[in-house]
Coordinates of C-alpha atoms in Angstrom, one line a residue:
Chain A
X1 CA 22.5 -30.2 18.6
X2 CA 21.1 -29.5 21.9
X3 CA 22.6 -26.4 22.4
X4 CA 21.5 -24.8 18.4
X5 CA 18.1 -25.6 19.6
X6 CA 17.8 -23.7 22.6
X7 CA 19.7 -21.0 20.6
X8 CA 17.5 -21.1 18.0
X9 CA 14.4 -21.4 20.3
X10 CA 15.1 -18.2 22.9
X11 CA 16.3 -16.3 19.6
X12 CA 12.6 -16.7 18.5
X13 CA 10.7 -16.8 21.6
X14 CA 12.7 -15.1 24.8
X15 CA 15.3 -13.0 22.8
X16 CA 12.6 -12.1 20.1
X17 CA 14.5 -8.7 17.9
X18 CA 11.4 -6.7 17.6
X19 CA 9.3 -7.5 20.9
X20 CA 11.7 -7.6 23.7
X21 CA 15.3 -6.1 22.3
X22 CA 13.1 -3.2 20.5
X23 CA 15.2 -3.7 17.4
X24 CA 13.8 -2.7 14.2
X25 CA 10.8 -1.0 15.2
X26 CA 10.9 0.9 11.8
X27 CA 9.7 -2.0 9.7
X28 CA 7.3 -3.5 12.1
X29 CA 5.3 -0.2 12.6
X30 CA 5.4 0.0 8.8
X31 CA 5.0 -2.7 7.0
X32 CA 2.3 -4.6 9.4
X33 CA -0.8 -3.0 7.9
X34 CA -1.1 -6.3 5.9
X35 CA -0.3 -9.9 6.5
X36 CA 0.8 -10.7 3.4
X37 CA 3.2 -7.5 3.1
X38 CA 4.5 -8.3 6.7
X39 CA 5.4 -12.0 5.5
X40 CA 7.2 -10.5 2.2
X41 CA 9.2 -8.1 4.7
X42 CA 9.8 -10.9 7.2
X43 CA 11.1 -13.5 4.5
X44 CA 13.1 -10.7 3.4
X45 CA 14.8 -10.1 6.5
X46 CA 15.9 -13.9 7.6
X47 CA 17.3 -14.2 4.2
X48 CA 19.6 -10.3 4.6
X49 CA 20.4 -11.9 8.2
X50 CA 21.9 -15.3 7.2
X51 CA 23.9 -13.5 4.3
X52 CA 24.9 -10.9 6.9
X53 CA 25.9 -12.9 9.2
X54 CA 27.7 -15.6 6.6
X55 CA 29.6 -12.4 5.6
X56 CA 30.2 -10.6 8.8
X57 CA 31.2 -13.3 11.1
X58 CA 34.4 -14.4 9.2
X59 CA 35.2 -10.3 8.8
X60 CA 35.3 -10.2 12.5
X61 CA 36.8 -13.2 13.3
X62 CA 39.7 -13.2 10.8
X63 CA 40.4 -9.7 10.0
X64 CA 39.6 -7.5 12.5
X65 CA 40.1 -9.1 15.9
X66 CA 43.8 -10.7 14.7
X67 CA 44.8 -7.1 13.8
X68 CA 43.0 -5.4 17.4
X69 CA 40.6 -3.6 15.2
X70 CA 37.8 -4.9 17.2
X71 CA 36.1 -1.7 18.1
X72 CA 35.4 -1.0 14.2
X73 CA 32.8 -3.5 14.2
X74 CA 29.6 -1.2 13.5
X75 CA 31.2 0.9 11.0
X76 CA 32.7 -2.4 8.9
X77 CA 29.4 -4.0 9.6
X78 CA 27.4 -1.3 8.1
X79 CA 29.6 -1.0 5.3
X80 CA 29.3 -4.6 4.8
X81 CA 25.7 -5.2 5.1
X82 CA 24.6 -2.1 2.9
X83 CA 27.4 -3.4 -0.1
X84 CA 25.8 -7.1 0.7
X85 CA 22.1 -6.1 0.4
X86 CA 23.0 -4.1 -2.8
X87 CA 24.3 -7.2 -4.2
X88 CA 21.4 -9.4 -3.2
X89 CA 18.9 -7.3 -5.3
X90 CA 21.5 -7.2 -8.5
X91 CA 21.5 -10.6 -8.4
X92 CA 17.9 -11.7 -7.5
X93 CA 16.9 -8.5 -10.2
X94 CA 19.1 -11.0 -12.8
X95 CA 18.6 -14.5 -12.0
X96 CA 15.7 -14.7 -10.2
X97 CA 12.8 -12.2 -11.3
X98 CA 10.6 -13.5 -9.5
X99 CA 11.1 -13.3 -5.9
X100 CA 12.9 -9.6 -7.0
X101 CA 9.7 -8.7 -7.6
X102 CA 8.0 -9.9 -4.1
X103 CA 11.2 -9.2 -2.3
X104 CA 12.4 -5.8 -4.1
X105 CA 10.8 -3.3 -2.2
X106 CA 12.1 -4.7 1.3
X107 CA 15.0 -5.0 0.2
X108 CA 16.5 -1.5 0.1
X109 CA 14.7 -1.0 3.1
X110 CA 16.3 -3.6 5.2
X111 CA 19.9 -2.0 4.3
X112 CA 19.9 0.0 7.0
X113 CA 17.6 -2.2 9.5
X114 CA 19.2 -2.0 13.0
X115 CA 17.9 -5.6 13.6
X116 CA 20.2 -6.9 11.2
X117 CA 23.0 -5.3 12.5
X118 CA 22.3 -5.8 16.1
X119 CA 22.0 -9.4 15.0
X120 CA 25.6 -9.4 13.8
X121 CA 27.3 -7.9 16.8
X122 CA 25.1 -9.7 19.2
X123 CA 26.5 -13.1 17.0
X124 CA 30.0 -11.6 18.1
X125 CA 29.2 -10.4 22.0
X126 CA 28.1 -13.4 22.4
X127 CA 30.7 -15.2 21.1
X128 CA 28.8 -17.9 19.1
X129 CA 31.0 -19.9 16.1
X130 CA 30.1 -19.7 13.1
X131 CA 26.9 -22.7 12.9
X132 CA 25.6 -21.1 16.1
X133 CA 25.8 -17.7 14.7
X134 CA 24.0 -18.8 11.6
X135 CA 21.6 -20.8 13.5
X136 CA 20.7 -17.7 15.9
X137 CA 20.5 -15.4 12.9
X138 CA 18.1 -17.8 11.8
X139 CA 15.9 -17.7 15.1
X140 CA 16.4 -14.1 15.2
X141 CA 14.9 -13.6 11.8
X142 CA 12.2 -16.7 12.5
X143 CA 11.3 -14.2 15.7
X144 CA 10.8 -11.2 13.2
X145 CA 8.8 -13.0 10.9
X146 CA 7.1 -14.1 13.9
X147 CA 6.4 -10.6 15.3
X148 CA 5.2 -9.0 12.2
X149 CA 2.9 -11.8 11.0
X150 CA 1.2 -11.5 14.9
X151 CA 1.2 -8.0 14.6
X152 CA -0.5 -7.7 11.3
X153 CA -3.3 -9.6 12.4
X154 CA -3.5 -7.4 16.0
X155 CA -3.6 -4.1 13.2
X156 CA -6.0 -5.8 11.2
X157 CA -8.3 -6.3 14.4
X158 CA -7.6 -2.4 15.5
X159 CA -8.7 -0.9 12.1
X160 CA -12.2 -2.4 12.7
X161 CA -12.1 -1.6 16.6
X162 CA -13.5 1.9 17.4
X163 CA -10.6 3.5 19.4
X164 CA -11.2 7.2 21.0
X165 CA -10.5 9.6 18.5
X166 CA -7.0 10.9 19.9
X167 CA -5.7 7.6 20.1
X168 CA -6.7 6.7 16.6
X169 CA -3.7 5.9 14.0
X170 CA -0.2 5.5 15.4
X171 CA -0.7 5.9 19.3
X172 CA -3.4 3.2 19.6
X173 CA -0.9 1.0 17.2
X174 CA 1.8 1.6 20.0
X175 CA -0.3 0.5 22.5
X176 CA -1.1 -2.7 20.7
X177 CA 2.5 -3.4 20.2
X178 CA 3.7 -2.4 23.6
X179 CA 0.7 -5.2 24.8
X180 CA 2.1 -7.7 22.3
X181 CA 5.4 -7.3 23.5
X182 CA 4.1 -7.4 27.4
X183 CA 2.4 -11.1 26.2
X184 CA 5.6 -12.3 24.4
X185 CA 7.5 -11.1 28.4
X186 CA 5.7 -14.1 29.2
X187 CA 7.6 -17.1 27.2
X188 CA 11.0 -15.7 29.5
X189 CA 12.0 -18.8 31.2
X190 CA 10.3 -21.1 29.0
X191 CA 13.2 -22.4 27.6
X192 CA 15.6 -22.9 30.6
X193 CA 12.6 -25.3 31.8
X194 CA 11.9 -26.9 28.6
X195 CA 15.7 -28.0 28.3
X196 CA 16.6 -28.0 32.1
Chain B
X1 CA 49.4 4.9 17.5
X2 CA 50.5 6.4 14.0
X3 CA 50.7 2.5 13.3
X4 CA 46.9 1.7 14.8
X5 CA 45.3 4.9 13.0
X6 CA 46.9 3.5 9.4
X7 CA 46.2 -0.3 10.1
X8 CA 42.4 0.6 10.8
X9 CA 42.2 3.0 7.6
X10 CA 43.6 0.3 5.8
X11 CA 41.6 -2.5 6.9
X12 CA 37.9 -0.2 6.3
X13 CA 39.4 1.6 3.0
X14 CA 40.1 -2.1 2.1
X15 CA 37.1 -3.3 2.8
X16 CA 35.0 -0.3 1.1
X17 CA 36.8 -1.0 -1.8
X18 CA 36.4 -4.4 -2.4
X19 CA 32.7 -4.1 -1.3
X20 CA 32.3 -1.3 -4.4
X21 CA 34.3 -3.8 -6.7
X22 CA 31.8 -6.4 -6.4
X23 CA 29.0 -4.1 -7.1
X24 CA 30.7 -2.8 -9.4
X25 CA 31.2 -5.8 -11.4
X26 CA 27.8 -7.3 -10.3
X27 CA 26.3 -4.3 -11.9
X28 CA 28.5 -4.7 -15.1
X29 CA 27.8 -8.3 -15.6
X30 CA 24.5 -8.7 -13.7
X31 CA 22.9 -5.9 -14.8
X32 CA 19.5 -5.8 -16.3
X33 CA 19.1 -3.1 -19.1
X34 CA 16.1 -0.7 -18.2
X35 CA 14.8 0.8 -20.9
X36 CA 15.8 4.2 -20.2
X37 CA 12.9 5.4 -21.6
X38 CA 10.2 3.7 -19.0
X39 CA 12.7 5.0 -15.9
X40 CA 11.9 8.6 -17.3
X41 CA 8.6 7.6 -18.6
X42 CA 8.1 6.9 -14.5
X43 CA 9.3 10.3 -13.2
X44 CA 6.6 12.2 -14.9
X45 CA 4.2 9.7 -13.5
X46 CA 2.3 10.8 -9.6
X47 CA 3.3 7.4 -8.5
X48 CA -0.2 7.6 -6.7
X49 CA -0.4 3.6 -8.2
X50 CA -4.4 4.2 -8.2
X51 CA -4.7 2.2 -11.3
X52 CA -6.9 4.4 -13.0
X53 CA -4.9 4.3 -16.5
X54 CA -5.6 0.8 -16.8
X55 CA -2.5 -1.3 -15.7
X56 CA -1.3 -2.5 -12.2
X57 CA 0.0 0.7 -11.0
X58 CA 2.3 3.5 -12.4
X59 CA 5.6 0.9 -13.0
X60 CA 3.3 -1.5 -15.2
X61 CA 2.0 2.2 -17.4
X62 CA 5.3 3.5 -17.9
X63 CA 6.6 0.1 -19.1
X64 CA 3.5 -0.3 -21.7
X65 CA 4.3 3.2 -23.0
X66 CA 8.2 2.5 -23.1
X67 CA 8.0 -1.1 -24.9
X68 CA 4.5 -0.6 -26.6
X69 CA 4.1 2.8 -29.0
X70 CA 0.5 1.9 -29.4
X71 CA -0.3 2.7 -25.7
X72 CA -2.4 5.9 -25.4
X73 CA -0.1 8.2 -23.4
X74 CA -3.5 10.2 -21.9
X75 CA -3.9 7.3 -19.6
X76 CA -3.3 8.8 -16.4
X77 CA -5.7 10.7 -14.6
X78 CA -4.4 11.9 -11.1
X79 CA -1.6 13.4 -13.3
X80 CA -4.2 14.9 -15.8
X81 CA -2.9 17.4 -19.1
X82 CA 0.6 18.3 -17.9
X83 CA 1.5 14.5 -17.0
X84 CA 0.4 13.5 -20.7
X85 CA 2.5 16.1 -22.3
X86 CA 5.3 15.1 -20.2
X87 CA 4.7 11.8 -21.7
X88 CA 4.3 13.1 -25.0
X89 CA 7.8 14.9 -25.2
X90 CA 9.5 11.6 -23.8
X91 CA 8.0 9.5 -26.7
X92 CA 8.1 12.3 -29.2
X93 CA 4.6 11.8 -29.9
X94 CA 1.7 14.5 -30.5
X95 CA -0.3 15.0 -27.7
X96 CA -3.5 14.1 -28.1
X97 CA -5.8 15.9 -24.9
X98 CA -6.9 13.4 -22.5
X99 CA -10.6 13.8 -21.6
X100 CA -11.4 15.3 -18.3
X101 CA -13.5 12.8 -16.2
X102 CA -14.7 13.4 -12.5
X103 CA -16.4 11.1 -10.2
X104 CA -20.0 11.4 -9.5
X105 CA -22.5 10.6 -6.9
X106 CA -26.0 9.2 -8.2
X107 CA -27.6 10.0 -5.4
X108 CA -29.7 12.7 -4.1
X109 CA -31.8 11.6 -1.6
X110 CA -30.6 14.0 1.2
X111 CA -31.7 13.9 4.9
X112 CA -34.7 16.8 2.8
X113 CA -35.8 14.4 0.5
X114 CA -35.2 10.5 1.6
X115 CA -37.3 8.6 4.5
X116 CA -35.4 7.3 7.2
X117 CA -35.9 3.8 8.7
X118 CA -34.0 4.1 11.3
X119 CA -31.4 5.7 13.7
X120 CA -27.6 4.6 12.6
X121 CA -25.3 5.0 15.8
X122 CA -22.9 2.5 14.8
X123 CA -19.3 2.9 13.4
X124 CA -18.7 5.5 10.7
X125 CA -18.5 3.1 8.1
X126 CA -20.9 2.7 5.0
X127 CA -19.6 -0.9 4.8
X128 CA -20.6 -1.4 8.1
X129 CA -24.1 1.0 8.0
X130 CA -24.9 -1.5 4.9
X131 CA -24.6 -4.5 7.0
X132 CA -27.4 -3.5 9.5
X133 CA -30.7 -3.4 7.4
X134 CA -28.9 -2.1 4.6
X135 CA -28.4 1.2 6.2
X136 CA -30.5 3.8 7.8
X137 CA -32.2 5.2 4.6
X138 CA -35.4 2.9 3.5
X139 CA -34.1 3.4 -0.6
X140 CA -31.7 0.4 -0.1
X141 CA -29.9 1.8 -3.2
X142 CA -28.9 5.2 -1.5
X143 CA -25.7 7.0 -0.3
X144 CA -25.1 5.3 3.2
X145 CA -23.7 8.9 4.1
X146 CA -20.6 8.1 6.4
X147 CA -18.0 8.7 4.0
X148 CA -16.5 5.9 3.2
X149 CA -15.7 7.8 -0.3
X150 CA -14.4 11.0 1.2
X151 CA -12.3 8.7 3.5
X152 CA -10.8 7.2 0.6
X153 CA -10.1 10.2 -1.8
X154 CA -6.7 11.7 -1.9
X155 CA -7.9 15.2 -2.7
X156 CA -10.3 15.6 -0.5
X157 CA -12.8 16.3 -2.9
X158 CA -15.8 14.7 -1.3
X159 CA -17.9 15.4 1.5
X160 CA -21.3 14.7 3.3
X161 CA -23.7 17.6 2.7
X162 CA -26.7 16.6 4.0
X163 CA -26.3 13.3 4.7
X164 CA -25.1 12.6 0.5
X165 CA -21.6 12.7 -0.6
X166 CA -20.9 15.3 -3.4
X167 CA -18.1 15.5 -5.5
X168 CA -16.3 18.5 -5.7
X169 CA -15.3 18.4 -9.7
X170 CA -12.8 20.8 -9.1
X171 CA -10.8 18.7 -6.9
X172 CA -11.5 15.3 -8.1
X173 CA -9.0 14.1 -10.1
X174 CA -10.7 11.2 -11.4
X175 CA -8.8 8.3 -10.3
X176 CA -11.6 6.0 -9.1
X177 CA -10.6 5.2 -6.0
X178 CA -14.2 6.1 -5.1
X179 CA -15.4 4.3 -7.4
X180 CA -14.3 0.8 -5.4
X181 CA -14.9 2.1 -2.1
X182 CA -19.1 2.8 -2.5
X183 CA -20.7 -0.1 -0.8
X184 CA -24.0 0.4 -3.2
X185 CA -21.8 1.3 -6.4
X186 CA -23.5 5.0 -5.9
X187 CA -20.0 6.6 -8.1
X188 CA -19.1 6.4 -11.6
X189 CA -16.4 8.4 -13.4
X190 CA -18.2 10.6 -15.8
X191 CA -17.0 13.1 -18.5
X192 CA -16.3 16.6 -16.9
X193 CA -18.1 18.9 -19.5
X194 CA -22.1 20.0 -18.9
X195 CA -23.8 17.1 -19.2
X196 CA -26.7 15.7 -17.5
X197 CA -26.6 13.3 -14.8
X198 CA -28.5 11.2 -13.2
X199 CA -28.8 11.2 -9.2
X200 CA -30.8 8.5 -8.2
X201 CA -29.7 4.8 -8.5
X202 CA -33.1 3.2 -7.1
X203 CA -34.4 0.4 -9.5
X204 CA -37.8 0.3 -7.8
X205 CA -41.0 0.7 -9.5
X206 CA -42.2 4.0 -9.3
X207 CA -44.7 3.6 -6.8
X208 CA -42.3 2.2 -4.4
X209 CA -39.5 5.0 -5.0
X210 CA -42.4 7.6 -3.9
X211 CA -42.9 6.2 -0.5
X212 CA -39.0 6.1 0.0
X213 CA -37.7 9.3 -1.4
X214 CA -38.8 12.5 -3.1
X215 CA -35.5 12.6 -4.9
X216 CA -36.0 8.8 -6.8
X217 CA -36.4 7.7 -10.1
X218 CA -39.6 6.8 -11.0
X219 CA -39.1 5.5 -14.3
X220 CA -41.7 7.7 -16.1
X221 CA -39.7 7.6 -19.1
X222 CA -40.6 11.5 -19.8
X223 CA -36.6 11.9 -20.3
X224 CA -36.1 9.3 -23.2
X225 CA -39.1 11.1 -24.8
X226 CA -38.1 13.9 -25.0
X227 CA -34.1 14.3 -25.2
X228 CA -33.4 15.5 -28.8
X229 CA -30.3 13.6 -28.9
X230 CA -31.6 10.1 -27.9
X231 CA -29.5 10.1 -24.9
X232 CA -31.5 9.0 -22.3
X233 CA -33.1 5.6 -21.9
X234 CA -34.9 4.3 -19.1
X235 CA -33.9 0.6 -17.9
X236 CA -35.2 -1.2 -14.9
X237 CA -37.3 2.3 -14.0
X238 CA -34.0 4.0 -13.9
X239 CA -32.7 6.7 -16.4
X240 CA -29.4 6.2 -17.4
X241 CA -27.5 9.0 -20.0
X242 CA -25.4 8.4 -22.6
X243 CA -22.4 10.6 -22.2
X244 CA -21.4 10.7 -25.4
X245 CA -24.8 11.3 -27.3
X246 CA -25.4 14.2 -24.3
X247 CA -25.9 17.2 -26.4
X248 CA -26.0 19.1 -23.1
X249 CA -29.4 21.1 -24.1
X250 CA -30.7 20.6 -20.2
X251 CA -33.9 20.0 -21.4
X252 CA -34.4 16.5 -19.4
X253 CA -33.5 18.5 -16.5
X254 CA -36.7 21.2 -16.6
X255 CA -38.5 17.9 -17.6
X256 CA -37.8 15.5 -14.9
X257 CA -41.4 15.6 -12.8
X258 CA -39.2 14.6 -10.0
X259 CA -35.9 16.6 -10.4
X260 CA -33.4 13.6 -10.3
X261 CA -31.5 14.7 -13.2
X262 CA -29.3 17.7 -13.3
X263 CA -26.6 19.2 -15.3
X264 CA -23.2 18.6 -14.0
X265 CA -20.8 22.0 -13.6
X266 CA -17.7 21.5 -15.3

């Protein structure tokens, strides 16, 4: 129990996707103009990375490292995912209109998200089973949701700062994540002390 | 190695096709039936979602059309004529021509006319000029003049001249989004045909206008007097026109003792 706690815990915190691996920069430089959005997107993505991971995990484990296809992990895992996320908006679009309609747009978007995928092969490099792979995608997608929600509010701030002229738009928003991500450098360690 | 190349086309061919099975059949038994209508309803739609036709965007307007016939096609104004007979052909309904509308600026109390309380060195914001004394003009009803409008507009048909945003009708495509962004409500979307407008917003009495701008409104009522068409009247010591009684004759405009009213080029 222990040990899916500190997983889960550095996969938010130390390990965070977006701030310290640099993983799906895409969505967090575009969908964090507004809070709410970046919640939608960040809902969006935990759910794709649980079902990516519930899917991807028992690909690797029992079909291709038994037959020494090992190496076409990213190329299956893409496949996978894309088919996967495709499915999850069929589905949601038929049963469940509702969260289609706050999820939809992400959705399609998340498809090709290297975070997701970089969660799935990390699962694998690191050799988790299959609870602790679930259980990190979780963190890993907490950590996202995390990020964006921060960042949002940082953007909302820097729309009302007045930043020199050159720097106004996209470099100024660089530097604010590149400052959020120096601040989040500062929870490594925290969790080799707090479970020492 | 002929043996590893087959195995690991196999295993990903397998794979691809099982994955494009289950969409397959998700689609086949999952599948929610689009009208096919509303989807090419959608194409001819901008897709600028500026809400000007009505409904929550351009999704929400091609739906109405598809599901409800009553729905007047000429809805959409960023997309203008060749979007509603787009529409038209889809639905196989007659066209009926959409009214041009432009946005339009009642203000003209330039940096000539208006009297300035102040020097505004803050951020170029109206919403923020407002917040400090409610702006550097003393008519609190004014254009702020930073261009909170021109930032806003897609077609960059606004800009400052002389401290007042104009409208440049043959640019504006009358979506509105304007129309939300004017801290003092200065913009309203008006027919685009020679009419006169009004451009002055300032409910003070008379007297008080004076003092703050040569441009305002002084409520002298000489307009609703005199328009042959009943067009103007004169609320709150502000003229207001109605559009659609407008005959166009211009004759309120040689009247006005101040010159707030002016004909508006179509």
């Amino acid at each position: 129990m222990k040990e899916l706690i500190v997983i889960l815990m550095s996969a938010v915190l130390v390990d965070n996707y977006v701030l310290n691996k640099f993983l799906g920069i895409c969505p967090f430089l575009g969908v964090s103009k507004k809070s709410d959005q970046a919640v939608g997107m960040g809902v969006s993505v935990i759910f794709v990375m649980l079902v990516a991971t519930a899917a991807t995990w028992p690909i690797q484990t029992y079909l291709l490292n038994p037959n020494g296809l090992g190496y076409l992990q990213t190329i299956v895992f893409i496949l996978v995912i894309a088919a996967l996320v495709q499915f999850v908006e069929i589905f949601l679009k038929k049963f469940i209109p509702a969260l289609h309609k706050s999820l939809g747009v992400y959705l399609p978007l998340i498809t090709t998200n290297c975070a997701v995928l970089g969660v799935t092969i990390n699962n694998i490099t690191d050799e988790y089973n299959f609870i602790q792979s679930m259980v990190s995608s979780l963190g890993c997608g907490l950590g996202f949701l995390l990020a964006m929600w921060l960042f949002a509010g940082v953007r909302n701030r820097l729309e009302e700062s007045d930043a020199p002229e050159c720097f106004k738009g996209m470099p100024i928003t660089l530097v604010a994540a590149s400052i959020v991500s120096v601040a989040f450098m500062g929870f490594g360690g925290i969790i080799d002390k707090l479970f020492a | 190695m002929t043996d590893v190349i087959i195995t690991a086309a196999l295993v990903v061919a397998g794979i691809g096709l099982a994955c494009s099975l289950l969409l397959v059949l998700a689609s086949h038994f999952m599948g929610v039936k689009v009208n096919p209508v509303e989807g090419e309803v959608r194409d001819c739609l901008p897709g600028a979602n500026c809400g000007a036709c009505g409904f929550s965007g351009c999704d929400a307007y091609a739906k109405a059309l598809a599901e409800n016939p009553e729905t007047p096609a000429n809805l959409c104004r960023p997309g203008g004529e060749s979007t509603t007979k787009a529409i038209c052909e889809i639905l196989g309904v007659e066209a009926e021509a959409a009214e041009p509308v432009v946005a339009f600026v009642h203000c003209g109390g330039d940096c000539n006319k208006q009297v300035y309380k102040e020097i505004y060195q803050g951020l170029n914001s109206c919403a923020a000029a407002k917040m400090l004394y409610g702006g550097k003009g003393s008519c609190l009803y004014g254009c702020l003049g930073c261009g909170d409008c021109a930032t806003v507009c897609d077609n960059d048909a606004i800009c400052i001249v002389n401290g007042v945003a104009k409208v440049d009708p043959r640019k504006c495509a009358g979506c509105g989004l304007c129309v939300a962004k004017c801290p003092n409500h200065l913009i309203s979307i008006v027919p685009k045909a020679e009419k006169a407008v009004i451009t002055c917003s300032n409910h003070e009495k008379g007297a008080v206008v004076r003092k703050e701008c040569q441009n305002g409104c002084i409520g002298c009522m000489k307009c609703q007097k005199n328009c042959p068409a009943e067009a103007i009247k004169v609320e709150n010591f502000l003229a207001t026109v109605d559009y659609e009684k407008c005959i166009g004759c211009g004759k309120c405009v040689s009247d006005c003792p101040v010159g707030c009213l002016e004909m508006l080029k179509a």
